[in-house]
PDB file of C-alpha atoms and ligand atoms in Angstrom:
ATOM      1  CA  UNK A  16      -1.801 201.849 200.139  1.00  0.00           C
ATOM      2  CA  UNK A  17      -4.784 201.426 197.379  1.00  0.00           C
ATOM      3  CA  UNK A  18      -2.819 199.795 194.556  1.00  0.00           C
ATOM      4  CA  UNK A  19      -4.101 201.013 191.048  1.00  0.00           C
ATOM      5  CA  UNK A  20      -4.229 198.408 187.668  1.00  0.00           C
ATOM      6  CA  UNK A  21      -1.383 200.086 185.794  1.00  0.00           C
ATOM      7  CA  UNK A  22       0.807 199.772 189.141  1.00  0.00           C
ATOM      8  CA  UNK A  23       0.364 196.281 189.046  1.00  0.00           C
ATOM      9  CA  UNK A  24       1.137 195.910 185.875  1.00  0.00           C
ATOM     10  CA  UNK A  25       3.999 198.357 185.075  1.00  0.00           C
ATOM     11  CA  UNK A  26       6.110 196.734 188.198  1.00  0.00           C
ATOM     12  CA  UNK A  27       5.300 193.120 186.728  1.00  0.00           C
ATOM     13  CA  UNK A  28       6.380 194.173 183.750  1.00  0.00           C
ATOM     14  CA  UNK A  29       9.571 195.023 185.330  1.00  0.00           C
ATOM     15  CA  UNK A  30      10.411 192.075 188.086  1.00  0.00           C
ATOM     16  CA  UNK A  31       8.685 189.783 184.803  1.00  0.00           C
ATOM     17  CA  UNK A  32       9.470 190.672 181.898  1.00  0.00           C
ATOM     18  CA  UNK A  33       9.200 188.294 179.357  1.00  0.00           C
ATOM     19  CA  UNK A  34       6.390 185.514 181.236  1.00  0.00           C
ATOM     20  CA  UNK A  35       5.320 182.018 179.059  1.00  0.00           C
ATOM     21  CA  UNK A  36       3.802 178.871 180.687  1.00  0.00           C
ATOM     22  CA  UNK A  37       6.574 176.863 181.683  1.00  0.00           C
ATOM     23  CA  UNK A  38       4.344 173.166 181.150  1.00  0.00           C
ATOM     24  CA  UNK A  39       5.804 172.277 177.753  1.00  0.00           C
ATOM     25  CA  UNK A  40       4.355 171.328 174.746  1.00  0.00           C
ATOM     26  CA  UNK A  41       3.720 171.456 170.909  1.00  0.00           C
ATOM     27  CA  UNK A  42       0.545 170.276 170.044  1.00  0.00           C
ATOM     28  CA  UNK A  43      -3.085 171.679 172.065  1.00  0.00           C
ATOM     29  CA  UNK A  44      -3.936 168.693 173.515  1.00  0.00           C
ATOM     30  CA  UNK A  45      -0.354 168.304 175.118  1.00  0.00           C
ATOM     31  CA  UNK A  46      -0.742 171.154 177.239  1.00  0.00           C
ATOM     32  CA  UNK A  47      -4.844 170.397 178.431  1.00  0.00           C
ATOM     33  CA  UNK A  48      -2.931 167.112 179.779  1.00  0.00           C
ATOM     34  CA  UNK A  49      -0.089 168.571 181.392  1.00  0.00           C
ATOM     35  CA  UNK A  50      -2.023 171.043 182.845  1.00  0.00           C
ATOM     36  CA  UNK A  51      -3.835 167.872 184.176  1.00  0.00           C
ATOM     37  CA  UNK A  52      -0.639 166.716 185.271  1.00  0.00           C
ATOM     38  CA  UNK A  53       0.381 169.604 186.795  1.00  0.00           C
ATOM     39  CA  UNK A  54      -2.543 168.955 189.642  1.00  0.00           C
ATOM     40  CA  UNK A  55      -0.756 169.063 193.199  1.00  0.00           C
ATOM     41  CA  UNK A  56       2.564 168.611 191.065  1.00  0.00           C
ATOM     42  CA  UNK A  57       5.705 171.052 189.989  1.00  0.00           C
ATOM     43  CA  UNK A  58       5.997 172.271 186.086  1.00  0.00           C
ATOM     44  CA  UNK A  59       9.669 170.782 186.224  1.00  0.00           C
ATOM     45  CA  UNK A  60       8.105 167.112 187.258  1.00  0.00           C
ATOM     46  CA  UNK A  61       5.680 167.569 184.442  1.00  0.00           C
ATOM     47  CA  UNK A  62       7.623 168.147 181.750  1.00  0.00           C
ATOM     48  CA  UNK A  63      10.012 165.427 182.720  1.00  0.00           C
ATOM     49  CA  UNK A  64       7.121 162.942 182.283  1.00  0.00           C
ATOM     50  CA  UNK A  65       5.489 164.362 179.390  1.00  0.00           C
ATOM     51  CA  UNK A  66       8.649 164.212 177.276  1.00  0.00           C
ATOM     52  CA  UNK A  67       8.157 160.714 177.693  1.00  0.00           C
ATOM     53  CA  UNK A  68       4.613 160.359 177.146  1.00  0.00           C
ATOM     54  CA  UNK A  69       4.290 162.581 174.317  1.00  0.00           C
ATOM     55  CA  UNK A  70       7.699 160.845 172.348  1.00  0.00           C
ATOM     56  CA  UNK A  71       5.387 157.416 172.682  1.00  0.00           C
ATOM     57  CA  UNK A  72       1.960 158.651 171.922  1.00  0.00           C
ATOM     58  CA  UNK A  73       0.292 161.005 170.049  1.00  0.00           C
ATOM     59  CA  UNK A  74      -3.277 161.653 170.922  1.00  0.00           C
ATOM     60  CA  UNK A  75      -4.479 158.638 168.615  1.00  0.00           C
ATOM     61  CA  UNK A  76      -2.741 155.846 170.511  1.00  0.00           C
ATOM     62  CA  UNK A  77      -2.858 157.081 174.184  1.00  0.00           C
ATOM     63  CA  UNK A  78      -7.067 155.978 173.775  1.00  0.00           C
ATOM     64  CA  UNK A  79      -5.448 152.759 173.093  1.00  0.00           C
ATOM     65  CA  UNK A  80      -2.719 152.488 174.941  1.00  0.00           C
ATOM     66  CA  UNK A  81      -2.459 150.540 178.353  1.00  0.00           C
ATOM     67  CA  UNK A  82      -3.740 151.680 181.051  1.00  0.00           C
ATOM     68  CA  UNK A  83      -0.363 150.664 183.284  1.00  0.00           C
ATOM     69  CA  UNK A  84       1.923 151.859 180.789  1.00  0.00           C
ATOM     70  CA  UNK A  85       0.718 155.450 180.792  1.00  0.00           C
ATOM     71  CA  UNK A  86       0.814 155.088 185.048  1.00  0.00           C
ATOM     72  CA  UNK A  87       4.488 153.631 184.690  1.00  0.00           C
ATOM     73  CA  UNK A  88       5.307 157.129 182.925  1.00  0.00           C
ATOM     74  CA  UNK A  89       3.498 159.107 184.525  1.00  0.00           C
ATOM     75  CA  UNK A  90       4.172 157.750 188.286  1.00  0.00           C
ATOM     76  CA  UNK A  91       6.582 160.943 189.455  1.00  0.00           C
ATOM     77  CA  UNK A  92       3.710 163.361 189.245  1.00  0.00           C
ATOM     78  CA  UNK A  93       1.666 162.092 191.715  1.00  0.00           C
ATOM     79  CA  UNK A  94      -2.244 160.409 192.243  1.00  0.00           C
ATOM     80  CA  UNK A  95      -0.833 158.696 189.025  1.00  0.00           C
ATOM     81  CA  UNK A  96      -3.949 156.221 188.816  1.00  0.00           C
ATOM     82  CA  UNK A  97      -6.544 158.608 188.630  1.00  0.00           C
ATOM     83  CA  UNK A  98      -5.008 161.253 186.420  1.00  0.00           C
ATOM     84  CA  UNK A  99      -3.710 158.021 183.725  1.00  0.00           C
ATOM     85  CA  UNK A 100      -7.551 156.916 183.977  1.00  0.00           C
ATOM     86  CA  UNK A 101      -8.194 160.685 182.613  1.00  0.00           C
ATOM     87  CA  UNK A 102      -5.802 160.707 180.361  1.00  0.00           C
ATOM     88  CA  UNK A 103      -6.707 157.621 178.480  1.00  0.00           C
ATOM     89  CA  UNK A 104     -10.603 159.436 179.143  1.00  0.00           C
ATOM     90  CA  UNK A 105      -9.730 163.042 177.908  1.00  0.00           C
ATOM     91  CA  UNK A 106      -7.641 160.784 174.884  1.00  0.00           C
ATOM     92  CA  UNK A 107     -10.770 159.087 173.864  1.00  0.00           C
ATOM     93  CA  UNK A 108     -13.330 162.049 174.321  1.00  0.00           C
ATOM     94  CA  UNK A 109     -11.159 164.372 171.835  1.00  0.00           C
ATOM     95  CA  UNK A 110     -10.414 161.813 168.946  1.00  0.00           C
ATOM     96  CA  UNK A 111     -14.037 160.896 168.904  1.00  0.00           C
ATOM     97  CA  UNK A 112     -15.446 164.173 169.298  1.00  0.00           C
ATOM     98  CA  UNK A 113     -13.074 166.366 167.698  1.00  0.00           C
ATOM     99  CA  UNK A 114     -10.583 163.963 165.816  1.00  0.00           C
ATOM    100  CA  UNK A 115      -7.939 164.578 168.126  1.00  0.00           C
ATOM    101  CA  UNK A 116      -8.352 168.737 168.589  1.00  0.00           C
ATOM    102  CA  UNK A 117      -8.789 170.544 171.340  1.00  0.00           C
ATOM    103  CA  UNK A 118     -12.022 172.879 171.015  1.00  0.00           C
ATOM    104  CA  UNK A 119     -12.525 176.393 172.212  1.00  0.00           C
ATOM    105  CA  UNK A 120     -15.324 175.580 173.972  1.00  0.00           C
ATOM    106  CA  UNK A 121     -15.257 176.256 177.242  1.00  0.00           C
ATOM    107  CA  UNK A 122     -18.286 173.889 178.552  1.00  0.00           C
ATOM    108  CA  UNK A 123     -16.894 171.152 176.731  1.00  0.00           C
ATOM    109  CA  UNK A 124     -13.581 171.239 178.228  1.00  0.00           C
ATOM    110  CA  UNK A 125     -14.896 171.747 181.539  1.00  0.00           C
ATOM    111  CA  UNK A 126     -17.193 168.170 180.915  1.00  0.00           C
ATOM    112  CA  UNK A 127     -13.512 166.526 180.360  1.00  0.00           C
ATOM    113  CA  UNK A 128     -12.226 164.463 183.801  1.00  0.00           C
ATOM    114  CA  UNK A 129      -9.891 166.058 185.746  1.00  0.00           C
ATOM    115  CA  UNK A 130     -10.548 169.385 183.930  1.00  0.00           C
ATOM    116  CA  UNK A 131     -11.634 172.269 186.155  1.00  0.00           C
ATOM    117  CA  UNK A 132     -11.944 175.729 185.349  1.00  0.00           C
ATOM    118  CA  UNK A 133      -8.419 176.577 186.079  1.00  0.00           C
ATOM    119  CA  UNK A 134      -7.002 174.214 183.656  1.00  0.00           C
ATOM    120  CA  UNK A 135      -9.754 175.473 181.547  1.00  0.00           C
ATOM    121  CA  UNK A 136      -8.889 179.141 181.666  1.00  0.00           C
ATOM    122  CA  UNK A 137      -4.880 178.422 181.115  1.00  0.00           C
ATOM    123  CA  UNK A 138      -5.439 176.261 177.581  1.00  0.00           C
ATOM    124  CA  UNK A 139      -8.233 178.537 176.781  1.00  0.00           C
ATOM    125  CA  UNK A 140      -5.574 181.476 177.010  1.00  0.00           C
ATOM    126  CA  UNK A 141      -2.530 179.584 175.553  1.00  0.00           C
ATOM    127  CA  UNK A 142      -4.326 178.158 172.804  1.00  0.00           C
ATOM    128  CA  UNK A 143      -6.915 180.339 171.572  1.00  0.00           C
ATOM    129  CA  UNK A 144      -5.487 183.911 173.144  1.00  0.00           C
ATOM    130  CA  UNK A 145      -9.415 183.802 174.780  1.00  0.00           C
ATOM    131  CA  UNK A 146      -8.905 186.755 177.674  1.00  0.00           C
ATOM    132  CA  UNK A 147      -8.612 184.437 180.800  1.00  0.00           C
ATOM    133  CA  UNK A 148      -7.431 184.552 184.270  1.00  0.00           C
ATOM    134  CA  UNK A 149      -6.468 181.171 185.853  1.00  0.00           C
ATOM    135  CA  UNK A 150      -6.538 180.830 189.413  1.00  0.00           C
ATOM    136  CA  UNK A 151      -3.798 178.773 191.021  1.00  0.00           C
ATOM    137  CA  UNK A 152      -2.101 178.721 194.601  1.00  0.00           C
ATOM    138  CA  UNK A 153       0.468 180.895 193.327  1.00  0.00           C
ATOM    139  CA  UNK A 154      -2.003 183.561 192.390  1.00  0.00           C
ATOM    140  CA  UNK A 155      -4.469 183.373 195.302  1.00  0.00           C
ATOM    141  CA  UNK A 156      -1.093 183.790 197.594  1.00  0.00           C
ATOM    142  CA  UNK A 157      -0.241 186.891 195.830  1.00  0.00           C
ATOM    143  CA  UNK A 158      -3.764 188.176 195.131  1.00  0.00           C
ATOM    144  CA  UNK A 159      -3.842 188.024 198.814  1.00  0.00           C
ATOM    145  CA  UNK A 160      -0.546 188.878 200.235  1.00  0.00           C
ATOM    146  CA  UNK A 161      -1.095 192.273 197.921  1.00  0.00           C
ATOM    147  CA  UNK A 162      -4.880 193.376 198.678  1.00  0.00           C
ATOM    148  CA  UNK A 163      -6.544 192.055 195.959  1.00  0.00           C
ATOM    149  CA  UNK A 164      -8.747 189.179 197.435  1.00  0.00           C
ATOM    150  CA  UNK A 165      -9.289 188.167 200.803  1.00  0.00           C
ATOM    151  CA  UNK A 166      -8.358 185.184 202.388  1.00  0.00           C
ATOM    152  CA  UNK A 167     -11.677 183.364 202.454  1.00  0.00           C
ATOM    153  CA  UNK A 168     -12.507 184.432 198.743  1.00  0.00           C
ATOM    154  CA  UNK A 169     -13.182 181.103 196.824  1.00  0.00           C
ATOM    155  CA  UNK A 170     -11.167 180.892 193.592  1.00  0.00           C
ATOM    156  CA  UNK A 171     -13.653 182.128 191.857  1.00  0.00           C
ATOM    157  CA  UNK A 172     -14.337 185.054 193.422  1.00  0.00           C
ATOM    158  CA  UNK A 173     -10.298 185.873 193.323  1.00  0.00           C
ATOM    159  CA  UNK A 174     -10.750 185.384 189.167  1.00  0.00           C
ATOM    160  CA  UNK A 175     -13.872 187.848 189.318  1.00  0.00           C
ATOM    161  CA  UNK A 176     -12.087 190.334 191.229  1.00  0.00           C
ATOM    162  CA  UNK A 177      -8.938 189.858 189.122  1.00  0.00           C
ATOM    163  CA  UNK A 178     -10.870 190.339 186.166  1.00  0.00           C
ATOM    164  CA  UNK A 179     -13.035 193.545 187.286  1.00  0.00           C
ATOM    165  CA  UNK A 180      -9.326 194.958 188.736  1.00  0.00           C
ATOM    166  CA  UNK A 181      -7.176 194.185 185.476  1.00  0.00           C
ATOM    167  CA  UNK A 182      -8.223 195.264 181.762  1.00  0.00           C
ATOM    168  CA  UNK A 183      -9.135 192.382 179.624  1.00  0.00           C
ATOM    169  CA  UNK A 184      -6.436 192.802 177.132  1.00  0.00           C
ATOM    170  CA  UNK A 185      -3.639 192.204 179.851  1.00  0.00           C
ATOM    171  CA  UNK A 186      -5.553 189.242 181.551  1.00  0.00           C
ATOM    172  CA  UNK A 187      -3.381 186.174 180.021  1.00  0.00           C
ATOM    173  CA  UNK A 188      -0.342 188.297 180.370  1.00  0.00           C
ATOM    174  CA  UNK A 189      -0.705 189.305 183.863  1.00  0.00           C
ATOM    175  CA  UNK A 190      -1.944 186.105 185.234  1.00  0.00           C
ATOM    176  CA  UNK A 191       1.859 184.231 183.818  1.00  0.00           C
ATOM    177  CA  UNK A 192       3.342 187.400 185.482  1.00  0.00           C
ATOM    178  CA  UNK A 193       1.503 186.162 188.980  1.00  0.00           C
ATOM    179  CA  UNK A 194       2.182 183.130 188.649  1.00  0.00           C
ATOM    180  CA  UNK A 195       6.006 183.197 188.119  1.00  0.00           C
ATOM    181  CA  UNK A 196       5.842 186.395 190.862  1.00  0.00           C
ATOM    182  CA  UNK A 197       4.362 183.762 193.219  1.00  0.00           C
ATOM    183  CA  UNK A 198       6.974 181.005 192.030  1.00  0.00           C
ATOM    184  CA  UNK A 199       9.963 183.165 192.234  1.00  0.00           C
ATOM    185  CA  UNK A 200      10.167 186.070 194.510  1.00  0.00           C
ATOM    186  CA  UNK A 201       6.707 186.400 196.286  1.00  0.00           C
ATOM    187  CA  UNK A 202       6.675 182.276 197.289  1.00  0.00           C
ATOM    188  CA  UNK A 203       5.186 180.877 200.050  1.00  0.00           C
ATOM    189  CA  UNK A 204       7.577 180.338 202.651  1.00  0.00           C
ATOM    190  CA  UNK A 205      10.679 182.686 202.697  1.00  0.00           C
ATOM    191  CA  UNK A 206       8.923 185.365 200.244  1.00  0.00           C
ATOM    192  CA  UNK A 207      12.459 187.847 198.087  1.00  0.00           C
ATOM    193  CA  UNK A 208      10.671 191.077 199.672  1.00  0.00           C
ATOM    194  CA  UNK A 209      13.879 192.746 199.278  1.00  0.00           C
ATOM    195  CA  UNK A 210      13.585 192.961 195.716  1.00  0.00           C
ATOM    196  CA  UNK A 211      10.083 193.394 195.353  1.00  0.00           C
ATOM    197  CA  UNK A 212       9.094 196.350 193.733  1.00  0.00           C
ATOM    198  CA  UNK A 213       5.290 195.449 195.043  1.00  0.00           C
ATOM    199  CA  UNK A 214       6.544 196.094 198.518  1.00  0.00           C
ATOM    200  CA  UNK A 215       4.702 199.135 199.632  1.00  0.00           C
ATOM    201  CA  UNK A 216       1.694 197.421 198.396  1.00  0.00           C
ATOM    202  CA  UNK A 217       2.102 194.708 200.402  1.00  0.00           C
ATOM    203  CA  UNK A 218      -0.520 193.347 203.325  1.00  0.00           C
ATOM    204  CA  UNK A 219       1.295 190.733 204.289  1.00  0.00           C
ATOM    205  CA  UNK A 220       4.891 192.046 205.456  1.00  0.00           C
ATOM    206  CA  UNK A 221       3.472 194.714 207.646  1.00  0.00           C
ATOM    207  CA  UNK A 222       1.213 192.002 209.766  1.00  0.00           C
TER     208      UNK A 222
HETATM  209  S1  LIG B  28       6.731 192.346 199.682  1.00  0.00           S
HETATM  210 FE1  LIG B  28       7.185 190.174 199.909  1.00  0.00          FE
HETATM  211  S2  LIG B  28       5.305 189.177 200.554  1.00  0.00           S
HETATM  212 FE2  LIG B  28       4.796 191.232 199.776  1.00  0.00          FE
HETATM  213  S3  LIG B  28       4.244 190.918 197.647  1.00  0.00           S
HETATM  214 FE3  LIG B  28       6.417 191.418 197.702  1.00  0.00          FE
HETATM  215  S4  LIG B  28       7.492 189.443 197.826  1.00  0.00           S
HETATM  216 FE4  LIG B  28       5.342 189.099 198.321  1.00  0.00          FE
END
């Protein structure tokens, strides 16, 4: 069955009621580098390392702080020598460019290492409420397990879809309701169909 927007939405609402990003943080430019953290690595790891990282440096002394320090910290989230060389980069860039702030500036952002559109779209949305749709595994799974995107769509073309499907006003709402949808009940092995009120949506349980 054709799903329609407010279908989605209303049974979101219901299985996800209340959905926040679960990468914590308090200042802007904590959350651009968790999100860079968060690369091939669980929220829960993330936030276990950050609450290190962010108790010993602000964004003015990560640029100067050693390079084998920040990978000691950061060492349980994986590929920990690139993304502390990206850090200490995306540290730099923002305290001489913007003293230390995190822009709304999409093209800027996007020239930062380690920061694709997805991590892009997510700060963009948490920090500055700018309409956005980030695309991660979780979503693609779901997009395609309920009809909205097709396997060999590039993220991209999931996020276009997504956005041409969903009105702009619900986009940063909706996309934290697919992503905890596709970390909780619709995951990727072992999937809660029982109690998924998306059921009769769903392409994937009838194959
Ligand atoms: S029925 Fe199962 S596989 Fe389909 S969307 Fe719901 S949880 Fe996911």
């Amino acid at each position: 069955m054709m799903m329609k927007s407010n279908e989605l939405i209303d049974n979101l609402n219901k299985m996800i009621p209340n959905p926040k990003c679960e990468l914590e943080y308090n200042k802007d430019y904590e959350l651009l580098i968790a999100t860079v953290l968060s690369a091939q690595c669980k929220d829960k790891t993330v936030n276990q390392v950050t609450k290190i990282l962010f108790k010993k440096y602000d964004i003015f002394s990560l640029k100067e702080a050693d390079l084998k320090d920040i990978e000691n910290i950061i060492k349980p989230v994986g590929t920990f020598r690139k993304k502390s060389i990206f850090i200490k980069e995306i540290a730099n860039r923002l305290c001489s460019d913007f003293n230390g702030k995190v822009p709304n500036n999409r093209e800027y952002l996007e020239s930062l290492p380690g920061v694709g559109r997805k991590t892009c779209n997510l700060v963009l949305s948490n920090i500055y409420n700018v309409p956005a749709i980030a695309v991660d595994t979780h979503v693609k799974r779901v997009s395609n397990r309920l009809g909205l995107a097709n396997k060999l769509d590039s993220v991209l073309t999931i996020e276009k879809k997504l956005m041409r499907f969903l009105p702009k006003k619900v986009w940063g709402r909706t996309h934290h309701q697919l992503v905890l949808f596709g970390r909780y009940i619709c995951t990727s092995k072992n999937p809660n169909c029982k109690n998924c009120l998306l059921k009769k949506y769903c392409k994937y349980i009838k194959n």
